[in-house]
CSV table of C-alpha atoms and ligand atoms in Angstrom, one decimal:
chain,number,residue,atom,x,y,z
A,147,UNK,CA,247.0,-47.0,43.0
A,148,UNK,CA,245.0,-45.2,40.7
A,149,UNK,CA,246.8,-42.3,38.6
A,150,UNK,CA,246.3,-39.2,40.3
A,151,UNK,CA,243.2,-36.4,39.3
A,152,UNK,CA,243.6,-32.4,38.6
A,153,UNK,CA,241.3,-30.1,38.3
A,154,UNK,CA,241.9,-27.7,35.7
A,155,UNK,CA,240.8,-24.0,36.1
A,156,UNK,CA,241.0,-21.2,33.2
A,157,UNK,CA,238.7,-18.3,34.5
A,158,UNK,CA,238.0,-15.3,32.4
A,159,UNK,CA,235.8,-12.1,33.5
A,160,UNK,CA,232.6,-13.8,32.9
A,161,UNK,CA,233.6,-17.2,32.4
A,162,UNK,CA,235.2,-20.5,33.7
A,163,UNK,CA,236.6,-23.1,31.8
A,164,UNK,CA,237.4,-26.3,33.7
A,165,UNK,CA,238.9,-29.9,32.7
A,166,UNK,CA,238.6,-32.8,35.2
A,167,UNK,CA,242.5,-34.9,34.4
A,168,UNK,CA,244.0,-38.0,35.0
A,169,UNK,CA,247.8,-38.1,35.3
A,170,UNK,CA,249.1,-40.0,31.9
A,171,UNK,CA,245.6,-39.9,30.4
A,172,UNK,CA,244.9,-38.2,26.9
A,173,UNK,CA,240.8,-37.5,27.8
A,174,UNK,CA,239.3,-35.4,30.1
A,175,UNK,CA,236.9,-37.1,33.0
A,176,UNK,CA,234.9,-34.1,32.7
A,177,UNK,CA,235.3,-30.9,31.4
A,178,UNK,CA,233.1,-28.0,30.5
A,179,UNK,CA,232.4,-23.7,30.9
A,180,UNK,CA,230.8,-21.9,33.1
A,181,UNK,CA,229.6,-18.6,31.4
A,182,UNK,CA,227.9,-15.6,31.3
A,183,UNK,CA,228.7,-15.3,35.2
A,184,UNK,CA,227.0,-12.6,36.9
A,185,UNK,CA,224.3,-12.3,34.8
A,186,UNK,CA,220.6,-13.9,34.5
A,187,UNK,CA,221.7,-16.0,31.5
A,188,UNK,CA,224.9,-17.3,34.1
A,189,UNK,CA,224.7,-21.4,32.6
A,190,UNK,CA,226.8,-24.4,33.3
A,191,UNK,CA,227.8,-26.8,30.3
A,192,UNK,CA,229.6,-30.4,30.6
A,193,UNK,CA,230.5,-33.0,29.4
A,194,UNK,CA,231.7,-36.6,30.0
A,195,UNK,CA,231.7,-40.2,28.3
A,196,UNK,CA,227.5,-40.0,29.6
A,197,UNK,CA,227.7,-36.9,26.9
A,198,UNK,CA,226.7,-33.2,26.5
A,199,UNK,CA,224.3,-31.3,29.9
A,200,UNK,CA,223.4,-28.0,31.0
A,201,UNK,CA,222.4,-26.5,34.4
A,202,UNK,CA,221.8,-22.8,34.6
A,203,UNK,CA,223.7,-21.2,37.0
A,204,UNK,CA,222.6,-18.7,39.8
A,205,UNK,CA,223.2,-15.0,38.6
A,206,UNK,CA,225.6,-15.2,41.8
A,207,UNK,CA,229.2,-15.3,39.5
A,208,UNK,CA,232.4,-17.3,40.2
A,209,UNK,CA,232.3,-18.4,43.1
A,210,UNK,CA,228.6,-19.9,43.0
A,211,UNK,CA,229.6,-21.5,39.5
A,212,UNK,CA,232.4,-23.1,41.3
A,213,UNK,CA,230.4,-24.2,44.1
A,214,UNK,CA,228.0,-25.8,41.6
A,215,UNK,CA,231.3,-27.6,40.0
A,216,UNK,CA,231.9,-30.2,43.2
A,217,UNK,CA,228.5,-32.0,43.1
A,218,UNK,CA,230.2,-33.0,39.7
A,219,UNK,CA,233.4,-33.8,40.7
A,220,UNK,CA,231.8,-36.4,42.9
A,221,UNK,CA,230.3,-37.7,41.2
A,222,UNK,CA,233.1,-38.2,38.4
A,223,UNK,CA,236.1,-38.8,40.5
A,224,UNK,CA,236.8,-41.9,41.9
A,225,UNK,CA,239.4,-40.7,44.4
A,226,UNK,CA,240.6,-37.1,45.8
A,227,UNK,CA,241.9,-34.4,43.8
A,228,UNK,CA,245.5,-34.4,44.6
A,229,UNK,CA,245.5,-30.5,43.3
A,230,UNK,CA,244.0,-27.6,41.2
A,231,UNK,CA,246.1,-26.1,38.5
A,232,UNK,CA,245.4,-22.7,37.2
A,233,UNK,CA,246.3,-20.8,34.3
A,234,UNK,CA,247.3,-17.7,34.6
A,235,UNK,CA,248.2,-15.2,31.4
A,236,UNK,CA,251.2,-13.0,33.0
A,237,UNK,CA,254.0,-14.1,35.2
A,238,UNK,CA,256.1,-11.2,34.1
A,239,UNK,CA,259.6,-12.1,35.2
A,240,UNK,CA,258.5,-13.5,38.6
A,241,UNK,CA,257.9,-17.1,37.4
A,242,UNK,CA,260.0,-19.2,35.5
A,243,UNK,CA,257.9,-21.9,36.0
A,244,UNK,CA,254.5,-23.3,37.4
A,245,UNK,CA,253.9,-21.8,40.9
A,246,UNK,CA,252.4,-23.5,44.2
A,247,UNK,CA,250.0,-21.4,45.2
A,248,UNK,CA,250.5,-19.0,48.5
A,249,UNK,CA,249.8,-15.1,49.6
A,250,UNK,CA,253.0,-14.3,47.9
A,251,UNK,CA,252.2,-16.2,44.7
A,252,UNK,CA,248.9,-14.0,44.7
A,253,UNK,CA,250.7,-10.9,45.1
A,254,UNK,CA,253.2,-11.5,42.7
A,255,UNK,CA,250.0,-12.6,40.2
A,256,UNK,CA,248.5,-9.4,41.1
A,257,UNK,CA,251.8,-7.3,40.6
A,258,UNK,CA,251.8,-8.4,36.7
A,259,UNK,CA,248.6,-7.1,36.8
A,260,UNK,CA,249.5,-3.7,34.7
A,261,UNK,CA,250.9,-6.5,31.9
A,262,UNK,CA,247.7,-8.2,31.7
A,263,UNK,CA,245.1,-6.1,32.7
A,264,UNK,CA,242.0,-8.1,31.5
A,265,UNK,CA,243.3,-11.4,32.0
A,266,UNK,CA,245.1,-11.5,35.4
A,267,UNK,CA,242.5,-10.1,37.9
A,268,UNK,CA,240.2,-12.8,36.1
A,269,UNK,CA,242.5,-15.3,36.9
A,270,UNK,CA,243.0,-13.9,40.2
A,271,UNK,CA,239.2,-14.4,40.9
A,272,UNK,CA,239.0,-18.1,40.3
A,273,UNK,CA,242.0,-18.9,41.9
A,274,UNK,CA,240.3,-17.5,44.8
A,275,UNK,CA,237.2,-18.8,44.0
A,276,UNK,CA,238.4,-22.0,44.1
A,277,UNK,CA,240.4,-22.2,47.3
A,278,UNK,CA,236.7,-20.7,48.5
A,279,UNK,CA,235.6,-24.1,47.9
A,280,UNK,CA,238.7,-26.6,48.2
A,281,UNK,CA,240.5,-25.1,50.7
A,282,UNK,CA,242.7,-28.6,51.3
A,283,UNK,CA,244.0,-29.3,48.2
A,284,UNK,CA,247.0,-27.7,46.7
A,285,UNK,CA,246.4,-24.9,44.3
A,286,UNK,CA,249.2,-24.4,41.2
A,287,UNK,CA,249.7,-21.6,39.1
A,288,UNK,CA,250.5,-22.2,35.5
A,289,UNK,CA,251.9,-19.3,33.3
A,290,UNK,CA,251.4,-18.7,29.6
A,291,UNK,CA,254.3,-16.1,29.5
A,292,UNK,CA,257.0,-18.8,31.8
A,293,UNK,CA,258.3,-21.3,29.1
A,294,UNK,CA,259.7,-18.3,27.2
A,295,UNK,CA,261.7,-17.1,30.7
A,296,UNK,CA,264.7,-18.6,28.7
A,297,UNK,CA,264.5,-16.3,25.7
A,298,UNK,CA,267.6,-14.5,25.8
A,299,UNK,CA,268.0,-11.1,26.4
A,300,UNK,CA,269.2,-10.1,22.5
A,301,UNK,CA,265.6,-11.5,21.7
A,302,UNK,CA,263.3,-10.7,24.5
A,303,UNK,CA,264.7,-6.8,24.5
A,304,UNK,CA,263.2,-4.3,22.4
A,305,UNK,CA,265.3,-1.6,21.0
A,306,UNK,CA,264.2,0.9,23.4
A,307,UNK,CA,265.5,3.0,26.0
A,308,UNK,CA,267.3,0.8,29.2
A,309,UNK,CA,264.9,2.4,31.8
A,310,UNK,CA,261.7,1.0,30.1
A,311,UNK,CA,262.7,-2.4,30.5
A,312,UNK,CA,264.7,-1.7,33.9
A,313,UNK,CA,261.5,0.3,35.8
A,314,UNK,CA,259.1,-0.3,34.0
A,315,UNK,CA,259.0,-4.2,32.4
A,316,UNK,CA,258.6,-3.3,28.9
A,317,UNK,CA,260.4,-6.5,27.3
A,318,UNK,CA,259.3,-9.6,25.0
A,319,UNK,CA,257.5,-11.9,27.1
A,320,UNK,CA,255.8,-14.0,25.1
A,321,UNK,CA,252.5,-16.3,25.3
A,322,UNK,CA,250.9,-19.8,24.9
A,323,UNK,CA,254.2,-21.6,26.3
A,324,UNK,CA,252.0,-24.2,27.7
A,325,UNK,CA,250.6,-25.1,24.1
A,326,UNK,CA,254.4,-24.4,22.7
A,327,UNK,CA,255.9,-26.2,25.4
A,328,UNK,CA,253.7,-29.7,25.2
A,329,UNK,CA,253.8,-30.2,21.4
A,330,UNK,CA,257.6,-30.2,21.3
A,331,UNK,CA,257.1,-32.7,23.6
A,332,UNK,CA,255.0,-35.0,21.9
A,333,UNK,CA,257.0,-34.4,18.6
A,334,UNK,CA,260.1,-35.7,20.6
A,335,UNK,CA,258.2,-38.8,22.5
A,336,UNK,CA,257.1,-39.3,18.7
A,337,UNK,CA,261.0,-39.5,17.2
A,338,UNK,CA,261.6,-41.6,19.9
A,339,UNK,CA,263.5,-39.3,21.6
A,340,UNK,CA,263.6,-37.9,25.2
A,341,UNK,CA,260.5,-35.1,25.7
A,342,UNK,CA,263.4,-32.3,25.8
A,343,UNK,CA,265.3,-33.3,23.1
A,344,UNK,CA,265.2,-31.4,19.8
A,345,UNK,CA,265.5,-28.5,17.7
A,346,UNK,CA,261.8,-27.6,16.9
A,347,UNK,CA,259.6,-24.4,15.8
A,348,UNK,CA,256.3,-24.6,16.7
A,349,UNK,CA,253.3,-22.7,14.7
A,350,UNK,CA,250.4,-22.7,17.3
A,351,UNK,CA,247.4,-21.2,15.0
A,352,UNK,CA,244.1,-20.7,17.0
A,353,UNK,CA,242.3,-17.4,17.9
A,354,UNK,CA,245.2,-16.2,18.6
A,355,UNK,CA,248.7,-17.1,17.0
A,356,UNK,CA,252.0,-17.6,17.9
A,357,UNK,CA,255.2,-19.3,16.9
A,358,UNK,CA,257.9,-20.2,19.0
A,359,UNK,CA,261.8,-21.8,18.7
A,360,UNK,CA,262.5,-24.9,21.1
A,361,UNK,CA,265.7,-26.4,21.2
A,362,UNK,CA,266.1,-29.3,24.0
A,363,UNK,CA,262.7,-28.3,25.7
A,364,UNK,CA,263.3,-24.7,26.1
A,365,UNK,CA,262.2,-21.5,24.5
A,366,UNK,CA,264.7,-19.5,22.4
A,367,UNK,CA,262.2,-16.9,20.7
A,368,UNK,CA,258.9,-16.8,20.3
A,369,UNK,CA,256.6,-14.5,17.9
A,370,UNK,CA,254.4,-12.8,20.9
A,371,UNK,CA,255.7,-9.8,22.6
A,372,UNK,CA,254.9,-7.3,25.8
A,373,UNK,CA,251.4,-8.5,24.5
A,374,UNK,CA,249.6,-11.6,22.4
A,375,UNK,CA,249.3,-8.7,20.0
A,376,UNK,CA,252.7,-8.6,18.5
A,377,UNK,CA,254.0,-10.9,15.6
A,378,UNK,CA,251.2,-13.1,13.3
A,379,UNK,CA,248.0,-12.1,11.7
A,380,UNK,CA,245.1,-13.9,14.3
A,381,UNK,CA,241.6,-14.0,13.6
A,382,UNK,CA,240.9,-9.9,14.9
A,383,UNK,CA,244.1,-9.0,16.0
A,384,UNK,CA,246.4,-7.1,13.5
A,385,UNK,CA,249.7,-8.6,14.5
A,386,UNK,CA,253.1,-6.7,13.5
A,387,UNK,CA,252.2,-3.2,12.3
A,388,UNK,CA,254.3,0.2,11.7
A,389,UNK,CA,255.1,1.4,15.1
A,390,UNK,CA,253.7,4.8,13.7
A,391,UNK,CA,250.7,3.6,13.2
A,392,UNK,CA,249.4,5.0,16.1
A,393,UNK,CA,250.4,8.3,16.0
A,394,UNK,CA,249.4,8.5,12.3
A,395,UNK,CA,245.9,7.6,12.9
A,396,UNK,CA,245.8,10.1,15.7
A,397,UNK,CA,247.0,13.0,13.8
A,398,UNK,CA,244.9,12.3,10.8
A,399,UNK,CA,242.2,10.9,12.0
A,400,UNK,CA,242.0,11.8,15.4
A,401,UNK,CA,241.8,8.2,17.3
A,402,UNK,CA,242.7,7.9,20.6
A,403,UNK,CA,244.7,5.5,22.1
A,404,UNK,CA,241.7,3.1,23.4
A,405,UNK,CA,239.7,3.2,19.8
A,406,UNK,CA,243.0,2.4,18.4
A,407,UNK,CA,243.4,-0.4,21.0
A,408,UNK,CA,240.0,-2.0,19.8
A,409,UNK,CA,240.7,-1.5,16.1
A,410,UNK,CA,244.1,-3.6,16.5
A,411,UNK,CA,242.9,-6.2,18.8
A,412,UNK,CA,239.3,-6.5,18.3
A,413,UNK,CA,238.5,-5.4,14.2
A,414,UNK,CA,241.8,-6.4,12.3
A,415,UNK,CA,243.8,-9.7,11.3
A,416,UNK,CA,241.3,-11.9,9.6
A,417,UNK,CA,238.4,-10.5,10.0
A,418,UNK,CA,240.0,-7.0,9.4
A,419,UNK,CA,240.9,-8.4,6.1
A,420,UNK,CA,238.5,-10.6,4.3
A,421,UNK,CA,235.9,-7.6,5.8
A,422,UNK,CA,233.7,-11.1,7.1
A,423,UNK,CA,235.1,-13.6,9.3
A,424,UNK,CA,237.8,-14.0,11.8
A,425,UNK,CA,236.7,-17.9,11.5
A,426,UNK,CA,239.3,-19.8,9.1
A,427,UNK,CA,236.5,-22.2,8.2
A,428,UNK,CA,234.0,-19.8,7.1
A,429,UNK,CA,237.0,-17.5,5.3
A,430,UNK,CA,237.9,-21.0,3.4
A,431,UNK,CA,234.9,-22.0,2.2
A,432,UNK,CA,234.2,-18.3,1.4
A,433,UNK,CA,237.5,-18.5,-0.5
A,434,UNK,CA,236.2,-21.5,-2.7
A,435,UNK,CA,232.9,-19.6,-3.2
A,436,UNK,CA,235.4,-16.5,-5.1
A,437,UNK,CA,235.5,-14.0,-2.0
A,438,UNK,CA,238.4,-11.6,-2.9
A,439,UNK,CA,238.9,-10.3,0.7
A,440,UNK,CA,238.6,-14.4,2.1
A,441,UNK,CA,241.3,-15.0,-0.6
A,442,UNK,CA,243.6,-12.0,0.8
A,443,UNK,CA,243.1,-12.6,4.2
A,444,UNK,CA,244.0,-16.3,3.8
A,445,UNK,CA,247.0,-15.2,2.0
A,446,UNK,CA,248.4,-12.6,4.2
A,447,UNK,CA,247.8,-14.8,7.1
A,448,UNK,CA,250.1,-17.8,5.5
A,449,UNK,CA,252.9,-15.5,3.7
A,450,UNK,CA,253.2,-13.9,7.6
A,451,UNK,CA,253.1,-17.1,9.1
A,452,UNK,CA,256.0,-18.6,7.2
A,453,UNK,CA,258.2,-15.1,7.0
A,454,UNK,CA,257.9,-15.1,11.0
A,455,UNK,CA,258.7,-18.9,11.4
A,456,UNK,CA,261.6,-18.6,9.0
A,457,UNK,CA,263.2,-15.4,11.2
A,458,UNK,CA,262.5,-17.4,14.5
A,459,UNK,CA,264.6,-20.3,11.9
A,460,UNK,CA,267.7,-18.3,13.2
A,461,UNK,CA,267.4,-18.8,17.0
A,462,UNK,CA,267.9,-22.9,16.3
A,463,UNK,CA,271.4,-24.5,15.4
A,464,UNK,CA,269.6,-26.9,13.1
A,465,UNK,CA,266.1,-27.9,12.2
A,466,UNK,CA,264.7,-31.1,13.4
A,467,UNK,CA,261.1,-30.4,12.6
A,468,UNK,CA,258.1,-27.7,12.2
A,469,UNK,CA,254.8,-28.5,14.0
A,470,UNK,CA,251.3,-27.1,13.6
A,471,UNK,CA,249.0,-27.1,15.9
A,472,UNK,CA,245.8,-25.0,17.4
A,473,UNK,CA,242.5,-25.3,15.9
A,474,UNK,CA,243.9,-23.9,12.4
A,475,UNK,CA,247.0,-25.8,12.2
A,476,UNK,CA,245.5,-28.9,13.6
A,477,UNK,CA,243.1,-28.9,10.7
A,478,UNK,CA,242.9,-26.4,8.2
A,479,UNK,CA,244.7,-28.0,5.1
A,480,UNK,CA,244.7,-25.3,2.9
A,481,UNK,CA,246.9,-23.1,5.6
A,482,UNK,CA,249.6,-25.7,6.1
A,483,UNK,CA,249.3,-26.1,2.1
A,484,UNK,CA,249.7,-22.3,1.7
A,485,UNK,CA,252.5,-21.6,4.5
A,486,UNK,CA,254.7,-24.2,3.4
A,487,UNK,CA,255.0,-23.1,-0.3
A,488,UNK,CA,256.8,-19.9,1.3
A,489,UNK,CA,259.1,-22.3,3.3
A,490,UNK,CA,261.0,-24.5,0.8
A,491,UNK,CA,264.4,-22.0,1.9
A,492,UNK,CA,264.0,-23.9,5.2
A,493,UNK,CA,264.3,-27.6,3.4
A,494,UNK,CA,260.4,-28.1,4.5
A,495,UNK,CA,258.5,-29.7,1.8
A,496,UNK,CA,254.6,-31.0,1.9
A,497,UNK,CA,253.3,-34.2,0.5
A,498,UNK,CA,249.6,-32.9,-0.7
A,499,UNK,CA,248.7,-36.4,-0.1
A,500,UNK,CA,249.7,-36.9,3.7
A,501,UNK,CA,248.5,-33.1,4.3
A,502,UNK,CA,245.0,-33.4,3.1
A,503,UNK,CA,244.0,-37.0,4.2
A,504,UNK,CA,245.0,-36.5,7.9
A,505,UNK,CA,242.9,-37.9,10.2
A,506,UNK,CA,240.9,-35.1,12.7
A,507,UNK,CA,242.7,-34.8,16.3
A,508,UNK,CA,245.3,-37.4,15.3
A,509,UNK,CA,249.0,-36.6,14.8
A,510,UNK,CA,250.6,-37.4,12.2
A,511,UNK,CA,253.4,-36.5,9.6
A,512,UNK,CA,252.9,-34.8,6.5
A,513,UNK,CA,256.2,-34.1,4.9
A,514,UNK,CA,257.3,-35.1,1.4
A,515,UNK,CA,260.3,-37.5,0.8
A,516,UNK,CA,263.6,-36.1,1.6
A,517,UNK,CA,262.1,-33.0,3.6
A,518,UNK,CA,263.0,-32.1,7.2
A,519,UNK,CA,260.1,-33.5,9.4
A,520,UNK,CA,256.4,-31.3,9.3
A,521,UNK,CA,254.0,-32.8,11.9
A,522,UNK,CA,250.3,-31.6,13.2
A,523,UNK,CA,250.1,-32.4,16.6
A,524,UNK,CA,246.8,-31.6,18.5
A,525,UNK,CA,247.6,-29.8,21.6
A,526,UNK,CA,246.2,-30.5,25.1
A,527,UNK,CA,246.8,-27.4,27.1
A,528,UNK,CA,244.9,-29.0,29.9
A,529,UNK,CA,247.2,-32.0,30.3
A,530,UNK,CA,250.1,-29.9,30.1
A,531,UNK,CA,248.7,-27.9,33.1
A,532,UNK,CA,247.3,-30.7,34.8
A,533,UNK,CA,251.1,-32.7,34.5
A,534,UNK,CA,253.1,-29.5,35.3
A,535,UNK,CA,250.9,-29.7,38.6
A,536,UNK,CA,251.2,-32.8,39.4
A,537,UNK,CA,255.5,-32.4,38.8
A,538,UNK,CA,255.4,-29.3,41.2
A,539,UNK,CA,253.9,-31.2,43.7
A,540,UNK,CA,256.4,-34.0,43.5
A,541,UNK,CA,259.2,-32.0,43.5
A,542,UNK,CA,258.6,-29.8,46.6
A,543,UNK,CA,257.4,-32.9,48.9
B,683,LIG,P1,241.2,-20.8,20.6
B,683,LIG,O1,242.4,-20.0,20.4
B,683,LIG,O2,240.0,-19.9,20.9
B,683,LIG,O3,241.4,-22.0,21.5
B,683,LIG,P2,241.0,-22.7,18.5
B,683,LIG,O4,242.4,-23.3,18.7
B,683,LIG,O5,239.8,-23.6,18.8
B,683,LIG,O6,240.8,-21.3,19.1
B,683,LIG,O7,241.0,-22.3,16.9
B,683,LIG,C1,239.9,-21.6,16.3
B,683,LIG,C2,240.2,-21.5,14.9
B,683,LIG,O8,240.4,-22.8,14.3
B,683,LIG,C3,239.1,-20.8,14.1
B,683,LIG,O9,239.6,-19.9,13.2
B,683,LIG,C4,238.4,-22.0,13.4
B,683,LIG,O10,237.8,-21.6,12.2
B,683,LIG,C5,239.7,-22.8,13.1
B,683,LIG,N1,239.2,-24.2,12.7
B,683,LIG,C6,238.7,-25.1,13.4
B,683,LIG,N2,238.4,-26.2,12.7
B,683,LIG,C7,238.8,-25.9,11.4
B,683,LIG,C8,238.7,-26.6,10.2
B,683,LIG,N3,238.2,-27.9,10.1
B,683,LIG,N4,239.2,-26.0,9.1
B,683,LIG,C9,239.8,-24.8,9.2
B,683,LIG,N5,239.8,-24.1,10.3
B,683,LIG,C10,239.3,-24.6,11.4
């Protein structure tokens, strides 16, 4: 029989992204976004081995654009779907794990709400979009914050009064366990080892950033917080900042709480910075062009990177390997180049050669003789989610 198909579903406010999976397979059948929902510009994009199409959408939102998404399917599946797996941003302390979907499911979903205002209710809407349309077929929940469930407590608690975290949830949760969680993984499969076997930290540099201690396939501390805006420097949010800020900038200069919200998340880390990018590839060529505030940013983003993976260094017994990955540490040279210099205490050294001639989207290692193991592995949220479905499904029939 054929290996099994998932649909993929990451829905936003305005947007949908969506992956059509084979169990085992490395490429995507299909996959595309639907964006700019709700609005006259609302427009389909795809693509397959056939290449790149568009379709513009009705002005209708999510569930049109997921209406619009089976003709598709059709015509690229050559069997069933056997489910649909969602991500979803916050399972708060509900969900250690991916989640078959169910009126309790939803409500638990919509309890975390308050953790992840934007992101939840968005999820919420193409999850229920999507049953709309394939009511049969199982729907799974996949969480970014559950891989880090088994942080514990002396590093998911901040040092704050007992009720906060007691009534009120305020706690470590962390985010991007499903990136986190399938590149230790593959750097096991790629040792040779079991996927759960090792001793790993994990640097996944995208948009947003995070790094994350894994021994034996789970999460021991992770650089993401309450929020993704806690720990590294990401391309507009500020990442680990005095406490006080806040109350400094609104005594002297009277900003309140939601323009300081936007200035942390929205107008600081990179961009904030270099004063012209939150892109690394335009902050690197900027760099080689002599931009003083590219150079900085690129800097400060590196020296962070490597004090925060050498702190997480603590949560692990012993070191088997450091892995970068996201669309930074998958390809931006200079970064890996500039992070590891800080990180020779940790017995991590580059070879320049390895580092700069790898080839794009391929793993590979880039270490120097006689240093502990560095490898850039590209990550494939969409399989995880897609395999973590499939697993569910296996293990509750
Ligand atoms: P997201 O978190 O939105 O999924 P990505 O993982 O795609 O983001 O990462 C986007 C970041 O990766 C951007 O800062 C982009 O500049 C950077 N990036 C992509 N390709 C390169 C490259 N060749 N060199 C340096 N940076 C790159």
């Amino acid at each position: 029989m054929a290996q099994r198909l998932v649909l993929v579903v990451n829905c936003g406010s305005s947007s949908i992204k969506f992956a059509l999976r084979r169990e085992g397979s490395s490429a995507a059948l299909l996959s595309g976004l639907a964006e700019q929902l709700e609005s006259p510009k609302a427009i389909l994009h795809w693509h397959t081995t056939d290449g790149k199409q568009s379709q513009a959408l009705s002005p209708g939102g999510h569930a049109d654009a997921m209406a619009s998404l089976l003709p598709l399917i059709d015509e690229y599946a050559d069997q069933p779907l056997s489910a649909v797996g969602h991500r979803v941003v916050h399972g708060g302390e509900h969900f250690t794990g991916a989640a078959l979907i169910n009126p309790e499911v939803i409500a638990a979903i919509e309890a975390n709400a308050p953790l992840a205002p934007l992101h939840n209710p968005a999820n919420l809407i193409g999850i229920r979009a999507a049953q709309a349309v394939l009511p049969q077929i199982p729907h799974v929940a996949i969480f970014d914050t559950a891989f880090h469930q088994s942080m514990p407590p002396y590093a998911y608690r901040y040092a704050l009064p007992d009720e906060l975290y007691a009534v009120h949830g305020v706690r470590r949760y962390g985010f991007h366990g499903t990136s986190h969680q399938y590149v230790t993984q593959q750097a096991a499969l790629l040792r040779g080892w079991p996927a759960t076997q090792g001793a790993w930290l994990s640097a996944h540099l995208g948009n947003g950033c995070s790094n994350c201690a894994v021994l034996d396939g789970s999460s021991l501390d992770t650089s993401m917080g309450l929020t993704p805006l806690e720990g590294l420097v990401m391309g507009t949010r500020s990442g680990d900042v005095d406490p006080n800020l806040h109350a400094h900038l609104g005594r002297t200069l009277g900003w309140d709480l939601p323009r300081i919200e936007r200035l942390l998340n929205r107008e600081s880390g990179l961009l904030g910075l270099s004063g012209l990018s939150n892109d690394m590839r335009e902050l690197e060529q900027a760099r080689k062009d002599g931009h003083d505030g590219a150079k900085l940013a690129i800097e400060v983003f590196c020296y962070r990177l490597a004090r925060s993976l050498a702190g997480l260094a603590v949560a692990l017994p012993r070191l088997d390997g450091l892995i970068f990955t996201g669309g930074i540490g998958e390809n931006s040279a200079l970064t890996r180049a500039l992070t590891l210099k800080h990180l020779g205490i940790l017995g991590l050294q580059v070879d320049p050669d390895a580092n700069s001639n790898l080839p794009r989207g391929e793993a590979g290692n880039i270490e120097a003789a006689g240093s502990t193991t560095i490898l850039v592995i590209p990550t494939d949220e969409e399989r995880q989610i897609a395999e973590e479905s499939l697993h569910l499904l296996d293990a509750s029939n």
